Coordinates of N, CA, C and O in Angstrom, one line a residue:
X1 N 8.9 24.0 0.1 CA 8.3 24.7 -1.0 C 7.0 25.3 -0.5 O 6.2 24.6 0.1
X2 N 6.7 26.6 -0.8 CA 5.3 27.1 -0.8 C 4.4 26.0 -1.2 O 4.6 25.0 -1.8
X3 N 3.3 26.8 -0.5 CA 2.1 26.2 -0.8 C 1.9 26.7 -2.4 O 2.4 26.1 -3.3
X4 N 1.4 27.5 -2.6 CA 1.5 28.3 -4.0 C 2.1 27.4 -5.3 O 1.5 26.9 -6.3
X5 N 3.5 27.6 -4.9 CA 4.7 27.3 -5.4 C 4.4 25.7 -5.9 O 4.1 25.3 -7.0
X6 N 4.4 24.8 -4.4 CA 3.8 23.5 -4.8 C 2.8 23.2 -5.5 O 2.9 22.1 -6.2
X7 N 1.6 23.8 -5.5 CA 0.7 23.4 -6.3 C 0.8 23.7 -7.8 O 0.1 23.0 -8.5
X8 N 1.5 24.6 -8.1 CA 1.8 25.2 -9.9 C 2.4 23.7 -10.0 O 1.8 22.9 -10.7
X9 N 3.5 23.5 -9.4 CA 4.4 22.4 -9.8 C 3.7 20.6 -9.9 O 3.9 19.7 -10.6
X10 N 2.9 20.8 -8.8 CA 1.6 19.8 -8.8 C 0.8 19.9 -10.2 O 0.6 18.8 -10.7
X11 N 0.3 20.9 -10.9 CA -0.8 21.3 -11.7 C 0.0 20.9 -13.0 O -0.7 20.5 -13.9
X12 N 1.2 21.0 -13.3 CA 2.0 20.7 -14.1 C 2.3 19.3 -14.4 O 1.9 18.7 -15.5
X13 N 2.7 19.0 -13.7 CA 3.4 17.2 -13.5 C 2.1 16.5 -13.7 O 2.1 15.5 -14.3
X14 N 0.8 17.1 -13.2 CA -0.3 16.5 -13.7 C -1.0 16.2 -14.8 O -1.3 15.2 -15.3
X15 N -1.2 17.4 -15.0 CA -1.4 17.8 -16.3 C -0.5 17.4 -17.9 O -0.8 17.3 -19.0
X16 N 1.1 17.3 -17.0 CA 1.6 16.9 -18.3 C 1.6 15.5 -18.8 O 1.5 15.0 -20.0
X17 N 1.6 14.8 -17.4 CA 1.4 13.3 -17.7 C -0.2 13.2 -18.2 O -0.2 12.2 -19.0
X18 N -1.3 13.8 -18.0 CA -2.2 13.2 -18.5 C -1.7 13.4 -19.9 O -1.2 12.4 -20.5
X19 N -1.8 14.7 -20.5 CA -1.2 15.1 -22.0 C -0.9 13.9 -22.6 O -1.6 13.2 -23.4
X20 N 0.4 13.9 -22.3 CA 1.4 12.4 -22.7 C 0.3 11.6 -22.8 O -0.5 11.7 -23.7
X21 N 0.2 10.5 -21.6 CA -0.8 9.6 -21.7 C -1.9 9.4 -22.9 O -2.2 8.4 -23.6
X22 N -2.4 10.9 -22.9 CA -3.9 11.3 -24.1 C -3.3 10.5 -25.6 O -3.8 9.6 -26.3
X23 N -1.9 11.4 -25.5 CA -1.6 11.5 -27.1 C -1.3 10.0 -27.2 O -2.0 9.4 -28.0
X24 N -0.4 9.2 -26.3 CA 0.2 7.8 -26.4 C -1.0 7.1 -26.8 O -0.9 6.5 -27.8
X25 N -2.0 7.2 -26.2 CA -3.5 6.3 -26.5 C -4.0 6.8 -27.7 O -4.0 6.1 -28.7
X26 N -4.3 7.8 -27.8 CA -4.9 8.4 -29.0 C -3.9 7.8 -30.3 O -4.6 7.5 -31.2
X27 N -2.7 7.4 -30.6 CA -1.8 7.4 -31.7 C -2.0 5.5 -31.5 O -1.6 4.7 -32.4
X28 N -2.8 5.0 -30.4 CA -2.4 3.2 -30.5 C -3.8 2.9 -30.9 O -4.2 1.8 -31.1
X29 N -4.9 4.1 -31.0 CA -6.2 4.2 -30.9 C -6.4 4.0 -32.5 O -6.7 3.0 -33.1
X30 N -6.3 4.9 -33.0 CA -5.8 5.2 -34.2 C -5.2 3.5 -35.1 O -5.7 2.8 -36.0
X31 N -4.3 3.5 -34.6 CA -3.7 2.1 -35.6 C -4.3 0.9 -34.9 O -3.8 -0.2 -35.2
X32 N -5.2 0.9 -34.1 CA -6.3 -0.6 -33.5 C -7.4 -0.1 -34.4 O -7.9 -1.1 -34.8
X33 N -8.1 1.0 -35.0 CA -9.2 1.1 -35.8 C -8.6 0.7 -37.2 O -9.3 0.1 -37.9
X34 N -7.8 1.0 -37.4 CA -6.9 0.5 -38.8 C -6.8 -1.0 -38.8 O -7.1 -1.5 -39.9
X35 N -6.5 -1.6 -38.2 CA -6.3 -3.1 -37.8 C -7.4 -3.7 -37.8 O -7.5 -4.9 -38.2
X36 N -8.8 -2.7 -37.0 CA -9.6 -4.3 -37.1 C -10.6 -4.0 -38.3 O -11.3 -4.8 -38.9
X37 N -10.5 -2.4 -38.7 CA -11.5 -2.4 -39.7 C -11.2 -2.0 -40.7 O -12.1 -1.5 -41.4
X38 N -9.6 -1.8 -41.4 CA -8.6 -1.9 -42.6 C -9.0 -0.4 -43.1 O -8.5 -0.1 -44.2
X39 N -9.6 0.3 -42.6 CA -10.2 1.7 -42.7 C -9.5 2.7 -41.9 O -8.9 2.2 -40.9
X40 N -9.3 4.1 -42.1 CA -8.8 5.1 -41.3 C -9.7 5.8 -40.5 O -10.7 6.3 -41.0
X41 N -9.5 5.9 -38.9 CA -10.4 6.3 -37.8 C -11.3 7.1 -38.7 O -11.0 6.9 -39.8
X42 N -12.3 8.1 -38.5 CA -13.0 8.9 -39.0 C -12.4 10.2 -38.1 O -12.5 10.4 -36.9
X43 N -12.0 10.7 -39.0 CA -11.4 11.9 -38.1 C -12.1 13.4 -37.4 O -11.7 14.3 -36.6
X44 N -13.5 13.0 -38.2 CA -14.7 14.2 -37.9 C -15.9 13.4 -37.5 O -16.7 13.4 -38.4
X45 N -16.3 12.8 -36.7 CA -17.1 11.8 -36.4 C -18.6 12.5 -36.9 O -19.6 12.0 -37.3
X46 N -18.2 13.7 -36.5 CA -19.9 14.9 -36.2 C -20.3 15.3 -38.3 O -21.2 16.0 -38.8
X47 N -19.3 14.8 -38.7 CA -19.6 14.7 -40.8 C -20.7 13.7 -40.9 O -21.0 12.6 -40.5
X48 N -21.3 14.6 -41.5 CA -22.4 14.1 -41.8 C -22.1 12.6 -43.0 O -22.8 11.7 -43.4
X49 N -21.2 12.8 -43.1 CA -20.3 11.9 -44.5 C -20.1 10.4 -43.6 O -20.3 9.3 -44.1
X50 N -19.6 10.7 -41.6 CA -19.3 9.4 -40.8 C -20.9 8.3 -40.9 O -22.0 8.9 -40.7
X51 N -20.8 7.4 -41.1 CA -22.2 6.7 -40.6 C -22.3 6.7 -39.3 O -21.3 7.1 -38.7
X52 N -23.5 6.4 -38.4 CA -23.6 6.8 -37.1 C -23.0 5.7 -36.3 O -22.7 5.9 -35.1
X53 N -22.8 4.5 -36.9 CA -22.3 3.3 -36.3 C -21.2 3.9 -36.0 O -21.1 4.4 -34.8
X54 N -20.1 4.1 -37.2 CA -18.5 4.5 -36.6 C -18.7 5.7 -35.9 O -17.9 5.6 -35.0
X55 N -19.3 6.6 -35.9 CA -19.0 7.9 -35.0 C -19.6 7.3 -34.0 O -18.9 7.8 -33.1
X56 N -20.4 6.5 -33.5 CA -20.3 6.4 -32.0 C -19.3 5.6 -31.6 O -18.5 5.9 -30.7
X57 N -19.2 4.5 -32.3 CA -18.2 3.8 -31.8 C -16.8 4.2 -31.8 O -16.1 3.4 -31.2
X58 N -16.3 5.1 -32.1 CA -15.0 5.8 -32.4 C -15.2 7.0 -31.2 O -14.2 7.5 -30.9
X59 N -16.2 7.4 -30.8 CA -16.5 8.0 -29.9 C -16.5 8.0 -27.9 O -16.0 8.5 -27.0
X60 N -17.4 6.9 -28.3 CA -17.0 6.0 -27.1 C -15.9 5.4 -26.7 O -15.4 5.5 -25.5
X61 N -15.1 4.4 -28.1 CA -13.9 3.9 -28.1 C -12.7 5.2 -27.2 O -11.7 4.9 -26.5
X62 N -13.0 6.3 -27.6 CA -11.8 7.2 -27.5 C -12.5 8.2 -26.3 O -12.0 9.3 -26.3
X63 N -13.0 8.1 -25.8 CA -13.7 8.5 -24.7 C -13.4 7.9 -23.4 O -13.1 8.3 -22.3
X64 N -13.5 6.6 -23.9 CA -13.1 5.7 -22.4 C -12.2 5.4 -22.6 O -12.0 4.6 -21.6
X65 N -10.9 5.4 -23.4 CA -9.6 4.4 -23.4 C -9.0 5.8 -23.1 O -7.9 5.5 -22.5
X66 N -8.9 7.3 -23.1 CA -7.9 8.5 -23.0 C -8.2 8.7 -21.6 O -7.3 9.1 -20.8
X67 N -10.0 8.5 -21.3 CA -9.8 8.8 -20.0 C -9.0 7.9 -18.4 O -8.7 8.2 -17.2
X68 N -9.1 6.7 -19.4 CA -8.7 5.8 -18.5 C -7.1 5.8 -18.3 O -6.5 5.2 -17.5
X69 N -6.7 6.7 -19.4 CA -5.1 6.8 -19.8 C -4.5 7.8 -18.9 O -3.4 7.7 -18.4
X70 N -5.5 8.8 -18.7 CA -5.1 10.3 -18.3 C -5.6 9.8 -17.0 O -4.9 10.0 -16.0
X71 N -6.7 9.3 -16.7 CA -6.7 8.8 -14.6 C -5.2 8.1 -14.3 O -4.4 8.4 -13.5
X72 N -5.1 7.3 -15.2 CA -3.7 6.2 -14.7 C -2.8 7.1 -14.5 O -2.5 7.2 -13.3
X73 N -2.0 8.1 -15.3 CA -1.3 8.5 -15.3 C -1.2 9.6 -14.6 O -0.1 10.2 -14.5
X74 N -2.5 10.3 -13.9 CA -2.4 11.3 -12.8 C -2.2 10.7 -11.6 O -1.8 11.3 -10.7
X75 N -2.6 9.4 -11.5 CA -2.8 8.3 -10.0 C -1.1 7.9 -9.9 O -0.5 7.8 -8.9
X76 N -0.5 7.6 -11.5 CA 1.3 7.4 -10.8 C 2.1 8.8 -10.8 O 3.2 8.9 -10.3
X77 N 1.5 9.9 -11.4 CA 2.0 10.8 -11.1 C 2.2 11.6 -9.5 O 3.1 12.3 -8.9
X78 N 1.0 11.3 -9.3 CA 0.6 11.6 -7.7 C 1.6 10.3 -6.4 O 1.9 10.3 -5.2
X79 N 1.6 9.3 -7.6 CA 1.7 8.0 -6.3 C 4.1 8.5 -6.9 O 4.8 7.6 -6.5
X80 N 4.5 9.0 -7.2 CA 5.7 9.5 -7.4 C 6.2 11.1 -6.9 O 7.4 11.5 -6.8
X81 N 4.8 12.1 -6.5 CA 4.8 12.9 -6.3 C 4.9 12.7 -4.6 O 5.7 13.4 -4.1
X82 N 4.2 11.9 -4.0 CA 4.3 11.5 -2.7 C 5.7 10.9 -2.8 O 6.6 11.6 -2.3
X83 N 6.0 9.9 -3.2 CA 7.6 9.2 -3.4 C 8.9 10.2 -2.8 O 9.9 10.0 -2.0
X84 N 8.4 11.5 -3.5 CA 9.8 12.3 -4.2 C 9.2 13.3 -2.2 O 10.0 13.4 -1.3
X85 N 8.2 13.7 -2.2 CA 7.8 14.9 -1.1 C 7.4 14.1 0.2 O 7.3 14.7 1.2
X86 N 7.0 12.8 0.2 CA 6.7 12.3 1.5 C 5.2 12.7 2.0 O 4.8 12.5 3.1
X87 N 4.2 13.7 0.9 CA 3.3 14.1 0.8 C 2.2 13.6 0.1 O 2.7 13.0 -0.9
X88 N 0.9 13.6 0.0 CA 0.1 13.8 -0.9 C 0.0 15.3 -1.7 O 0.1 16.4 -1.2
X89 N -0.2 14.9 -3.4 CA 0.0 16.8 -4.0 C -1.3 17.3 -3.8 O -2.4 16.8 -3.9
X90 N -0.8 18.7 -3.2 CA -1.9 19.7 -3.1 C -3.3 19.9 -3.7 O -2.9 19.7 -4.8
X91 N -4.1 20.1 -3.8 CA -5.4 20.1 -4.2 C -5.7 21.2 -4.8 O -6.9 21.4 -5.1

């Protein structure tokens, strides 16, 4: 495969798995703020209507749990992308 060629197909597989990953977290993120505080996430944190307690905390909460979702899932995407090419993906 091109260099070119491989990296679109790299940029893709990456990107789609983080996607996925985002949304998967984002939808268990969602029903864990429902659970512990019988309340629906605040969906505009930056409303002047959120108190500042939940907008940070729903902030932070979903800040570090998507990104940690979307590293994981570019780290087995890459660790499958080697699997399948015998390579590390292009950069």
């Amino acid at each position: 495969m091109k260099q070119a060629a491989s990296k679109a197909v790299w940029m893709a597989v990456g990107a789609g798995s983080a996607v996925v990953a985002g949304a998967i977290v984002e939808k268990s993120l969602n029903a864990g703020w429902r659970a512990v505080t019988s309340k629906q996430p605040p969906n505009r944190p930056e409303s002047l209507k959120t108190r500042w307690k939940e907008a940070l905390l729903w902030t932070a909460a979903s800040a570090v749990l998507v990104g940690v979702a979307q590293i994981s899932a570019r780290r087995g995407a890459a660790l499958g992308w080697r699997q399948v090419t015998g390579k590390l993906p292009p950069r």
